[in-house]
């Protein structure tokens, strides 16, 4: 019989750490929240090697008294609650008294702190939860917590950490989740000795949104404000044109804490219904304020999920807040409105382009600069509409010569077969056995996907170097996702450099996408890659990107096609693998045999 025995403290703490501390970003969350709980008005975060080497948070909050320092790192020791009733009226970010003890069990933890009453500060060092030293030190009022070598004693976990860029990306996301709903606090983020973000105190979340997500979104925000039935809602909703490929851009805060909540998400989705395609996600930043007794935040180890007393009320209030505000606003994007009102003079535009071009003359790395430019100065980097000639070209394999001549020959051969386009969406044609109804977009998508996949297998996708790089404002997290996948993206024809902290400049773009807008494609791409999470298999990633490319490059439902184009498309159907389904698995073709038709018409 196995004997039952209590686990040693270190093990208990390590197990607890497993729940809350997954990666450097989780440590960052705990430390920033502690600083807020201490009433800090200035918080500085420094990261080295994605947080694997160092995470340091310095605050000017209340500090910890010297004789309490040992307690701070003990499990289940907290200054924030003391009774069971307190658990249901939590006004602080932390309350479990678990974070520092857990962190101390899986890293080197150093705390230096002084309260305003104390003449001097105190410092302790913890490693593998043993307190190694206690000393008196001179330091300003407030607290500095340093975490070094996270998971040094849990190799299995350390192994799961990703590259410094990715980990830093997660850190930045956590930083944003804390800084966004706390504009009254000044924040700083440093990567090594480089200051990445400095956020002075401000009145309102809007400035923070702009600092994290760029001015483009900040211009397109609608203020939301409502205070009814005990729920206060303040924040911003982006106009529908600012939609994204993932729900990650829905920031919801409850009493200053970032949460994910399906009721709120559903209400948001509902409010935007009909304003964007069904597979797109709106961008919102909502701060909810509610009496802590109306919600249980003690249901998830990292408190990211909550349980409402009255979830219907939450849903209906959020929905009404958004809906009613939308009704009072013009939802057209500011960008086009502004263009119409005061267009940039062509001179201003030229200047701007010149400035960017100059920057890249100096900054372009040699390898990228060496590649011969495939495009002449007359080549536009972006075209809004697709010409029919382009389509014809694409049906025959784009700029790839291998299938182009064949396309024409066989198109001529199949010229006798009737082909018809219905509703500018479906093609109907005759076969020896019966008839086909084809979804033009789905089939073209499959054909392009196949071609790309074959080309990828034999090397790199053909790319166009852009004469003027396309600059795109992005979150630093998304930038680091792109950086993480740089090699893969290069193989796929996408190359970029960094241009400032929150801007990437795309320098080459896959030829197959020569008619697609670059910015939305790259933004969606970053969204989708970020969603893939931990170390996805390269093949999965390639599928993801090719899938997006094929979808973008393919003709759309609603595009009128010439006779020749329809024939080109149908002819290629026979040469691709799995032509019966598009890359997402939807059917491209419905097949009716003569026997089917005869049965349906009761001819037999
Ligand atoms: P919790 O936040 O759940 O109370 P922690 O383990 O995060 O648990 O912190 C333990 C205690 O240490 C806190 O209750 C608080 O009293 C003290 N503490 C931690 N960080 C700070 C800080 N930056 N400033 C002041 N006190 C702190
Ligand atoms: Mg805490």
CSV table of C-alpha atoms in Angstrom, one decimal, residues 164-596:
chain,number,residue,atom,x,y,z
A,164,UNK,CA,13.9,36.0,-26.0
A,165,UNK,CA,11.8,37.8,-28.6
A,166,UNK,CA,8.7,35.8,-28.0
A,167,UNK,CA,9.0,35.9,-24.3
A,168,UNK,CA,9.5,39.6,-24.5
A,169,UNK,CA,6.4,39.8,-26.6
A,170,UNK,CA,4.4,38.1,-23.9
A,171,UNK,CA,5.9,40.5,-21.3
A,172,UNK,CA,4.9,43.5,-23.4
A,173,UNK,CA,1.3,42.1,-23.6
A,174,UNK,CA,1.1,41.7,-19.8
A,175,UNK,CA,2.6,45.2,-19.4
A,176,UNK,CA,0.0,46.6,-21.7
A,177,UNK,CA,-2.8,44.8,-19.8
A,178,UNK,CA,-1.7,46.5,-16.6
A,179,UNK,CA,-0.8,49.9,-18.0
A,180,UNK,CA,-3.9,50.4,-20.2
A,181,UNK,CA,-6.5,50.6,-17.4
A,182,UNK,CA,-4.2,52.5,-15.0
A,183,UNK,CA,-3.5,55.8,-16.8
A,184,UNK,CA,-3.1,57.6,-13.5
A,185,UNK,CA,0.2,55.6,-13.0
A,186,UNK,CA,3.4,56.3,-14.8
A,187,UNK,CA,5.0,53.3,-16.4
A,188,UNK,CA,8.3,52.5,-18.0
A,189,UNK,CA,9.5,49.4,-19.8
A,190,UNK,CA,13.1,48.7,-20.6
A,191,UNK,CA,14.6,45.9,-22.6
A,192,UNK,CA,18.1,45.6,-21.2
A,193,UNK,CA,19.4,49.2,-21.2
A,194,UNK,CA,16.9,50.3,-23.9
A,195,UNK,CA,13.8,52.1,-22.9
A,196,UNK,CA,11.0,50.6,-25.0
A,197,UNK,CA,8.0,52.4,-23.5
A,198,UNK,CA,7.6,55.4,-21.3
A,199,UNK,CA,4.0,56.2,-20.4
A,200,UNK,CA,3.6,59.4,-18.4
A,201,UNK,CA,0.6,59.8,-16.3
A,202,UNK,CA,-2.5,60.8,-18.3
A,203,UNK,CA,-6.1,61.6,-17.9
A,204,UNK,CA,-7.5,58.8,-19.9
A,205,UNK,CA,-6.9,55.4,-21.4
A,206,UNK,CA,-7.0,56.8,-24.9
A,207,UNK,CA,-3.4,58.0,-24.8
A,208,UNK,CA,-2.3,54.5,-23.6
A,209,UNK,CA,-4.2,52.9,-26.4
A,210,UNK,CA,-2.4,55.1,-28.9
A,211,UNK,CA,1.0,54.3,-27.2
A,212,UNK,CA,0.4,50.6,-27.5
A,213,UNK,CA,-1.7,50.2,-30.6
A,214,UNK,CA,-0.7,53.1,-32.7
A,215,UNK,CA,-2.4,56.3,-33.8
A,216,UNK,CA,-4.3,54.6,-36.5
A,217,UNK,CA,-6.6,52.8,-34.1
A,218,UNK,CA,-6.6,55.8,-31.6
A,219,UNK,CA,-8.1,58.0,-34.4
A,220,UNK,CA,-10.9,55.6,-35.0
A,221,UNK,CA,-12.2,55.2,-31.4
A,222,UNK,CA,-15.6,55.9,-30.1
A,223,UNK,CA,-15.9,56.8,-26.5
A,224,UNK,CA,-18.2,54.5,-24.5
A,225,UNK,CA,-19.7,55.6,-21.2
A,226,UNK,CA,-22.6,54.1,-19.2
A,227,UNK,CA,-23.4,53.7,-15.5
A,228,UNK,CA,-26.5,51.8,-14.9
A,229,UNK,CA,-27.7,48.9,-12.6
A,230,UNK,CA,-24.5,49.0,-10.7
A,231,UNK,CA,-22.2,48.5,-13.6
A,232,UNK,CA,-20.0,51.3,-14.8
A,233,UNK,CA,-18.6,51.0,-18.3
A,234,UNK,CA,-16.0,53.4,-19.7
A,235,UNK,CA,-13.7,52.9,-22.6
A,236,UNK,CA,-13.4,52.9,-26.3
A,237,UNK,CA,-14.8,50.9,-29.2
A,238,UNK,CA,-13.0,51.1,-32.5
A,239,UNK,CA,-15.0,51.8,-35.6
A,240,UNK,CA,-15.9,48.6,-37.5
A,241,UNK,CA,-13.3,49.3,-40.2
A,242,UNK,CA,-10.7,48.5,-37.6
A,243,UNK,CA,-11.5,44.9,-37.4
A,244,UNK,CA,-9.0,42.1,-36.8
A,245,UNK,CA,-8.5,38.4,-37.5
A,246,UNK,CA,-8.5,37.5,-33.9
A,247,UNK,CA,-10.4,38.4,-30.7
A,248,UNK,CA,-7.1,39.3,-29.0
A,249,UNK,CA,-7.9,43.0,-29.5
A,250,UNK,CA,-10.7,43.0,-27.1
A,251,UNK,CA,-9.4,44.4,-23.9
A,252,UNK,CA,-11.8,44.1,-21.1
A,253,UNK,CA,-10.9,45.2,-17.6
A,254,UNK,CA,-12.8,44.6,-14.4
A,255,UNK,CA,-12.0,46.8,-11.5
A,256,UNK,CA,-8.7,47.6,-13.1
A,257,UNK,CA,-7.8,43.9,-13.9
A,258,UNK,CA,-7.6,42.4,-17.3
A,259,UNK,CA,-10.2,39.6,-17.8
A,260,UNK,CA,-11.5,37.4,-20.5
A,261,UNK,CA,-15.2,36.9,-20.2
A,262,UNK,CA,-17.5,35.2,-22.6
A,263,UNK,CA,-20.5,37.2,-21.7
A,264,UNK,CA,-18.7,40.5,-22.5
A,265,UNK,CA,-17.2,39.0,-25.6
A,266,UNK,CA,-20.6,37.9,-26.8
A,267,UNK,CA,-22.1,41.2,-26.2
A,268,UNK,CA,-19.3,42.9,-28.1
A,269,UNK,CA,-19.7,40.6,-31.0
A,270,UNK,CA,-23.4,41.1,-31.0
A,271,UNK,CA,-23.1,44.9,-30.9
A,272,UNK,CA,-21.0,44.8,-34.1
A,273,UNK,CA,-23.1,42.3,-35.9
A,274,UNK,CA,-23.8,43.3,-39.4
A,275,UNK,CA,-21.0,45.9,-39.3
A,276,UNK,CA,-18.3,43.5,-40.3
A,277,UNK,CA,-17.8,40.1,-41.8
A,278,UNK,CA,-18.8,37.3,-39.5
A,279,UNK,CA,-15.2,35.9,-39.1
A,280,UNK,CA,-13.7,39.2,-38.1
A,281,UNK,CA,-13.3,40.6,-34.6
A,282,UNK,CA,-13.9,44.1,-33.4
A,283,UNK,CA,-11.3,46.1,-31.4
A,284,UNK,CA,-12.5,47.4,-28.0
A,285,UNK,CA,-11.1,48.6,-24.8
A,286,UNK,CA,-13.6,48.5,-22.0
A,287,UNK,CA,-13.1,49.2,-18.3
A,288,UNK,CA,-15.9,47.8,-16.2
A,289,UNK,CA,-16.4,48.9,-12.6
A,290,UNK,CA,-18.7,46.9,-10.3
A,291,UNK,CA,-19.1,46.3,-6.6
A,292,UNK,CA,-16.7,43.5,-5.7
A,293,UNK,CA,-19.5,41.7,-4.0
A,294,UNK,CA,-21.2,41.3,-7.4
A,295,UNK,CA,-18.5,39.1,-8.8
A,296,UNK,CA,-16.2,36.2,-7.7
A,297,UNK,CA,-12.7,36.7,-8.9
A,298,UNK,CA,-11.4,33.7,-7.0
A,299,UNK,CA,-12.3,31.1,-9.7
A,300,UNK,CA,-9.2,31.0,-11.8
A,301,UNK,CA,-5.5,30.8,-10.7
A,302,UNK,CA,-4.5,33.9,-12.5
A,303,UNK,CA,-7.9,35.6,-12.0
A,304,UNK,CA,-8.3,36.0,-15.7
A,305,UNK,CA,-11.8,34.6,-15.6
A,306,UNK,CA,-14.5,35.6,-13.2
A,307,UNK,CA,-18.0,34.5,-12.1
A,308,UNK,CA,-20.7,37.1,-12.2
A,309,UNK,CA,-23.6,37.3,-9.8
A,310,UNK,CA,-25.8,38.4,-12.7
A,311,UNK,CA,-24.2,37.6,-16.0
A,312,UNK,CA,-27.4,38.5,-18.0
A,313,UNK,CA,-27.1,42.0,-16.6
A,314,UNK,CA,-23.5,42.3,-17.6
A,315,UNK,CA,-24.3,41.1,-21.1
A,316,UNK,CA,-27.2,43.4,-21.6
A,317,UNK,CA,-25.4,46.5,-20.2
A,318,UNK,CA,-22.4,46.0,-22.4
A,319,UNK,CA,-24.5,45.4,-25.4
A,320,UNK,CA,-26.7,48.5,-24.8
A,321,UNK,CA,-23.7,50.7,-24.0
A,322,UNK,CA,-22.1,49.8,-27.4
A,323,UNK,CA,-25.3,49.8,-29.5
A,324,UNK,CA,-26.7,53.0,-28.2
A,325,UNK,CA,-23.4,54.8,-28.7
A,326,UNK,CA,-23.0,53.4,-32.2
A,327,UNK,CA,-26.4,54.8,-33.1
A,328,UNK,CA,-25.3,58.3,-32.2
A,329,UNK,CA,-22.0,58.0,-34.2
A,330,UNK,CA,-20.9,58.0,-37.8
A,331,UNK,CA,-19.1,54.7,-38.0
A,332,UNK,CA,-17.1,55.5,-41.2
A,333,UNK,CA,-13.4,55.3,-40.5
A,334,UNK,CA,-11.6,58.5,-39.7
A,335,UNK,CA,-8.9,57.9,-42.2
A,336,UNK,CA,-11.1,58.2,-45.3
A,337,UNK,CA,-13.2,61.0,-43.7
A,338,UNK,CA,-10.0,62.9,-43.0
A,339,UNK,CA,-8.7,62.2,-46.5
A,340,UNK,CA,-11.9,63.6,-48.0
A,341,UNK,CA,-11.8,66.7,-45.8
A,342,UNK,CA,-8.1,67.6,-46.0
A,343,UNK,CA,-6.1,65.4,-48.3
A,344,UNK,CA,-2.4,65.4,-48.0
A,345,UNK,CA,-1.0,67.5,-50.8
A,346,UNK,CA,0.9,65.5,-53.3
A,347,UNK,CA,4.0,67.3,-52.2
A,348,UNK,CA,3.5,66.2,-48.6
A,349,UNK,CA,3.0,62.7,-49.7
A,350,UNK,CA,6.1,62.7,-51.8
A,351,UNK,CA,8.1,64.1,-48.8
A,352,UNK,CA,6.8,61.4,-46.6
A,353,UNK,CA,7.7,58.7,-49.1
A,354,UNK,CA,11.1,60.2,-49.6
A,355,UNK,CA,11.8,60.3,-45.9
A,356,UNK,CA,11.0,56.6,-45.6
A,357,UNK,CA,13.0,55.8,-48.7
A,358,UNK,CA,16.0,57.7,-47.3
A,359,UNK,CA,15.7,55.9,-44.0
A,360,UNK,CA,16.0,52.6,-45.8
A,361,UNK,CA,18.9,53.6,-47.9
A,362,UNK,CA,20.8,53.9,-44.7
A,363,UNK,CA,19.3,51.2,-42.7
A,364,UNK,CA,18.7,48.4,-45.1
A,365,UNK,CA,20.9,45.4,-44.2
A,366,UNK,CA,23.3,44.4,-46.9
A,367,UNK,CA,21.7,41.1,-47.6
A,368,UNK,CA,18.3,42.7,-48.3
A,369,UNK,CA,19.9,45.5,-50.4
A,370,UNK,CA,21.7,43.1,-52.6
A,371,UNK,CA,18.7,41.4,-54.1
A,372,UNK,CA,18.0,42.9,-57.5
A,373,UNK,CA,14.8,44.8,-57.6
A,374,UNK,CA,12.3,43.0,-59.7
A,375,UNK,CA,10.1,46.0,-60.1
A,376,UNK,CA,10.6,49.2,-62.1
A,377,UNK,CA,9.8,52.6,-60.8
A,378,UNK,CA,6.4,52.4,-62.4
A,379,UNK,CA,5.3,49.4,-60.4
A,380,UNK,CA,2.7,50.3,-57.8
A,381,UNK,CA,3.1,48.6,-54.5
A,382,UNK,CA,-0.6,48.4,-53.9
A,383,UNK,CA,-3.6,48.3,-56.2
A,384,UNK,CA,-7.1,48.5,-55.0
A,385,UNK,CA,-8.9,46.8,-58.0
A,386,UNK,CA,-8.1,43.7,-59.9
A,387,UNK,CA,-8.0,44.1,-63.7
A,388,UNK,CA,-9.4,41.3,-65.8
A,389,UNK,CA,-6.1,40.8,-67.4
A,390,UNK,CA,-4.6,40.1,-64.0
A,391,UNK,CA,-7.2,37.5,-63.4
A,392,UNK,CA,-6.5,35.8,-66.7
A,393,UNK,CA,-2.9,35.7,-65.8
A,394,UNK,CA,-3.6,34.3,-62.4
A,395,UNK,CA,-5.8,31.5,-63.7
A,396,UNK,CA,-2.8,30.5,-65.8
A,397,UNK,CA,-0.5,30.3,-62.9
A,398,UNK,CA,0.4,33.9,-62.2
A,399,UNK,CA,3.8,35.1,-63.2
A,400,UNK,CA,5.0,31.5,-63.1
A,401,UNK,CA,5.6,30.4,-66.6
A,402,UNK,CA,5.2,26.7,-66.1
A,403,UNK,CA,1.5,26.4,-66.6
A,404,UNK,CA,0.8,29.6,-68.6
A,405,UNK,CA,1.0,28.2,-72.1
A,406,UNK,CA,-0.8,25.0,-71.3
A,407,UNK,CA,-3.7,27.1,-69.9
A,408,UNK,CA,-4.3,28.7,-73.2
A,409,UNK,CA,-4.0,25.6,-75.3
A,410,UNK,CA,-6.5,23.7,-73.2
A,411,UNK,CA,-8.7,26.6,-72.8
A,412,UNK,CA,-9.1,26.6,-76.6
A,413,UNK,CA,-9.8,22.9,-76.6
A,414,UNK,CA,-12.5,23.1,-74.0
A,415,UNK,CA,-14.0,26.0,-75.8
A,416,UNK,CA,-16.9,23.9,-77.1
A,417,UNK,CA,-18.1,23.0,-73.6
A,418,UNK,CA,-20.7,25.5,-72.3
A,419,UNK,CA,-19.6,27.4,-69.2
A,420,UNK,CA,-21.8,29.9,-67.4
A,421,UNK,CA,-21.3,32.2,-64.5
A,422,UNK,CA,-24.2,32.7,-62.1
A,423,UNK,CA,-24.5,35.5,-59.6
A,424,UNK,CA,-20.9,36.3,-60.3
A,425,UNK,CA,-20.1,33.5,-57.8
A,426,UNK,CA,-20.8,30.1,-59.3
A,427,UNK,CA,-19.7,28.5,-62.5
A,428,UNK,CA,-21.8,25.9,-64.2
A,429,UNK,CA,-20.3,23.5,-66.8
A,430,UNK,CA,-20.9,20.3,-68.5
A,431,UNK,CA,-18.8,17.1,-68.2
A,432,UNK,CA,-19.1,13.8,-70.0
A,433,UNK,CA,-20.9,12.3,-67.0
A,434,UNK,CA,-23.2,15.2,-66.1
A,435,UNK,CA,-22.7,18.8,-64.8
A,436,UNK,CA,-20.6,20.7,-62.2
A,437,UNK,CA,-21.4,23.7,-60.1
A,438,UNK,CA,-18.2,25.4,-58.9
A,439,UNK,CA,-17.6,27.9,-56.2
A,440,UNK,CA,-15.2,30.2,-58.1
A,441,UNK,CA,-13.5,31.5,-55.0
A,442,UNK,CA,-13.1,28.2,-53.3
A,443,UNK,CA,-11.7,26.5,-56.4
A,444,UNK,CA,-9.3,29.3,-57.3
A,445,UNK,CA,-8.2,29.3,-53.7
A,446,UNK,CA,-7.4,25.6,-53.9
A,447,UNK,CA,-5.5,26.0,-57.2
A,448,UNK,CA,-3.4,28.8,-55.9
A,449,UNK,CA,-2.7,27.0,-52.6
A,450,UNK,CA,-1.5,24.0,-54.5
A,451,UNK,CA,0.7,26.0,-56.7
A,452,UNK,CA,2.2,27.8,-53.8
A,453,UNK,CA,2.8,24.5,-51.9
A,454,UNK,CA,4.6,23.0,-54.9
A,455,UNK,CA,6.8,26.0,-55.2
A,456,UNK,CA,7.6,26.1,-51.5
A,457,UNK,CA,8.6,22.5,-51.7
A,458,UNK,CA,11.2,23.4,-54.3
A,459,UNK,CA,12.5,26.6,-52.7
A,460,UNK,CA,11.4,30.0,-51.9
A,461,UNK,CA,8.3,31.8,-53.1
A,462,UNK,CA,8.8,34.5,-55.7
A,463,UNK,CA,8.8,37.9,-54.1
A,464,UNK,CA,8.6,41.5,-55.3
A,465,UNK,CA,10.9,44.0,-53.6
A,466,UNK,CA,9.0,47.1,-52.9
A,467,UNK,CA,10.6,50.3,-54.2
A,468,UNK,CA,9.1,52.2,-51.2
A,469,UNK,CA,8.8,49.9,-48.2
A,470,UNK,CA,5.3,49.7,-46.7
A,471,UNK,CA,5.4,50.9,-43.1
A,472,UNK,CA,2.9,49.3,-40.8
A,473,UNK,CA,2.1,50.3,-37.2
A,474,UNK,CA,1.8,47.2,-35.0
A,475,UNK,CA,2.0,46.3,-31.4
A,476,UNK,CA,5.4,45.3,-30.3
A,477,UNK,CA,4.1,41.9,-29.4
A,478,UNK,CA,3.0,41.3,-33.0
A,479,UNK,CA,6.3,42.7,-34.2
A,480,UNK,CA,8.1,40.1,-32.1
A,481,UNK,CA,5.9,37.3,-33.5
A,482,UNK,CA,6.9,38.4,-37.0
A,483,UNK,CA,10.5,38.4,-35.9
A,484,UNK,CA,10.2,35.0,-34.5
A,485,UNK,CA,9.0,33.7,-37.8
A,486,UNK,CA,11.3,35.8,-39.9
A,487,UNK,CA,13.1,32.8,-41.6
A,488,UNK,CA,9.8,31.2,-42.6
A,489,UNK,CA,8.3,34.5,-43.8
A,490,UNK,CA,11.4,35.1,-45.9
A,491,UNK,CA,10.9,31.7,-47.5
A,492,UNK,CA,7.4,32.8,-48.3
A,493,UNK,CA,8.5,36.0,-49.8
A,494,UNK,CA,7.8,38.4,-47.0
A,495,UNK,CA,10.8,40.5,-45.7
A,496,UNK,CA,10.7,43.4,-43.3
A,497,UNK,CA,12.8,45.5,-41.1
A,498,UNK,CA,12.0,47.4,-38.0
A,499,UNK,CA,11.3,51.1,-38.3
A,500,UNK,CA,11.0,52.5,-34.8
A,501,UNK,CA,9.4,50.7,-31.9
A,502,UNK,CA,6.0,50.0,-33.2
A,503,UNK,CA,6.4,50.0,-36.9
A,504,UNK,CA,7.7,47.4,-39.3
A,505,UNK,CA,8.6,48.2,-42.9
A,506,UNK,CA,7.7,45.5,-45.3
A,507,UNK,CA,10.4,45.4,-48.0
A,508,UNK,CA,9.4,42.5,-50.1
A,509,UNK,CA,6.0,40.8,-50.6
A,510,UNK,CA,5.0,37.6,-52.4
A,511,UNK,CA,4.5,38.1,-56.1
A,512,UNK,CA,1.3,36.1,-56.0
A,513,UNK,CA,-0.2,38.8,-53.8
A,514,UNK,CA,0.7,41.6,-56.0
A,515,UNK,CA,-2.8,42.9,-56.1
A,516,UNK,CA,-3.5,42.7,-52.4
A,517,UNK,CA,-3.2,45.4,-49.9
A,518,UNK,CA,0.0,44.8,-47.8
A,519,UNK,CA,-1.0,46.3,-44.5
A,520,UNK,CA,-4.1,44.4,-43.7
A,521,UNK,CA,-2.5,41.2,-44.9
A,522,UNK,CA,0.5,41.6,-42.7
A,523,UNK,CA,-1.6,42.6,-39.7
A,524,UNK,CA,-3.8,39.5,-40.1
A,525,UNK,CA,-0.8,37.4,-40.6
A,526,UNK,CA,0.7,38.5,-37.3
A,527,UNK,CA,-2.7,37.9,-35.6
A,528,UNK,CA,-2.9,34.4,-36.9
A,529,UNK,CA,0.7,33.6,-36.1
A,530,UNK,CA,0.3,35.0,-32.6
A,531,UNK,CA,-2.8,32.8,-32.1
A,532,UNK,CA,-0.8,29.7,-32.9
A,533,UNK,CA,0.8,29.9,-29.5
A,534,UNK,CA,3.7,27.8,-28.4
A,535,UNK,CA,6.1,26.4,-31.0
A,536,UNK,CA,3.7,25.4,-33.7
A,537,UNK,CA,5.1,22.9,-36.2
A,538,UNK,CA,6.6,24.6,-39.3
A,539,UNK,CA,4.2,22.7,-41.6
A,540,UNK,CA,1.2,24.1,-39.6
A,541,UNK,CA,2.6,27.6,-40.0
A,542,UNK,CA,3.2,27.2,-43.7
A,543,UNK,CA,-0.3,25.9,-44.2
A,544,UNK,CA,-1.6,28.9,-42.2
A,545,UNK,CA,0.3,31.4,-44.3
A,546,UNK,CA,-0.3,29.7,-47.7
A,547,UNK,CA,-4.0,29.5,-46.8
A,548,UNK,CA,-4.2,33.2,-46.2
A,549,UNK,CA,-2.2,34.0,-49.4
A,550,UNK,CA,-4.4,31.7,-51.5
A,551,UNK,CA,-7.6,33.3,-50.0
A,552,UNK,CA,-6.3,36.8,-50.7
A,553,UNK,CA,-5.0,36.1,-54.2
A,554,UNK,CA,-8.1,34.2,-55.4
A,555,UNK,CA,-11.0,35.7,-57.2
A,556,UNK,CA,-13.8,36.6,-54.9
A,557,UNK,CA,-17.4,35.8,-55.0
A,558,UNK,CA,-18.9,38.7,-56.9
A,559,UNK,CA,-16.0,39.2,-59.3
A,560,UNK,CA,-17.2,39.0,-62.9
A,561,UNK,CA,-15.2,36.6,-65.0
A,562,UNK,CA,-14.7,36.5,-68.8
A,563,UNK,CA,-15.3,33.3,-70.7
A,564,UNK,CA,-11.6,32.7,-71.0
A,565,UNK,CA,-11.1,33.1,-67.3
A,566,UNK,CA,-13.8,30.7,-66.4
A,567,UNK,CA,-12.4,28.1,-68.8
A,568,UNK,CA,-8.9,28.6,-67.4
A,569,UNK,CA,-10.2,28.0,-63.9
A,570,UNK,CA,-12.2,24.9,-64.8
A,571,UNK,CA,-9.3,23.5,-66.8
A,572,UNK,CA,-6.9,23.8,-63.9
A,573,UNK,CA,-9.4,22.1,-61.7
A,574,UNK,CA,-8.2,18.8,-63.3
A,575,UNK,CA,-4.6,19.3,-62.6
A,576,UNK,CA,-4.6,20.2,-58.8
A,577,UNK,CA,-4.7,17.7,-56.0
A,578,UNK,CA,-7.7,17.6,-53.8
A,579,UNK,CA,-9.5,20.0,-56.1
A,580,UNK,CA,-12.8,19.0,-54.6
A,581,UNK,CA,-12.2,21.0,-51.5
A,582,UNK,CA,-10.7,24.4,-50.7
A,583,UNK,CA,-7.8,24.6,-48.2
A,584,UNK,CA,-10.3,25.1,-45.3
A,585,UNK,CA,-12.1,21.9,-46.4
A,586,UNK,CA,-15.1,23.5,-47.9
A,587,UNK,CA,-16.2,21.9,-51.2
A,588,UNK,CA,-15.2,23.7,-54.4
A,589,UNK,CA,-17.5,21.7,-56.6
A,590,UNK,CA,-20.9,20.1,-56.6
A,591,UNK,CA,-21.2,17.3,-59.0
A,592,UNK,CA,-24.5,16.1,-60.6
A,593,UNK,CA,-24.4,13.0,-62.8
A,594,UNK,CA,-26.8,12.5,-65.6
A,595,UNK,CA,-28.3,9.7,-63.6
A,596,UNK,CA,-28.8,12.1,-60.7
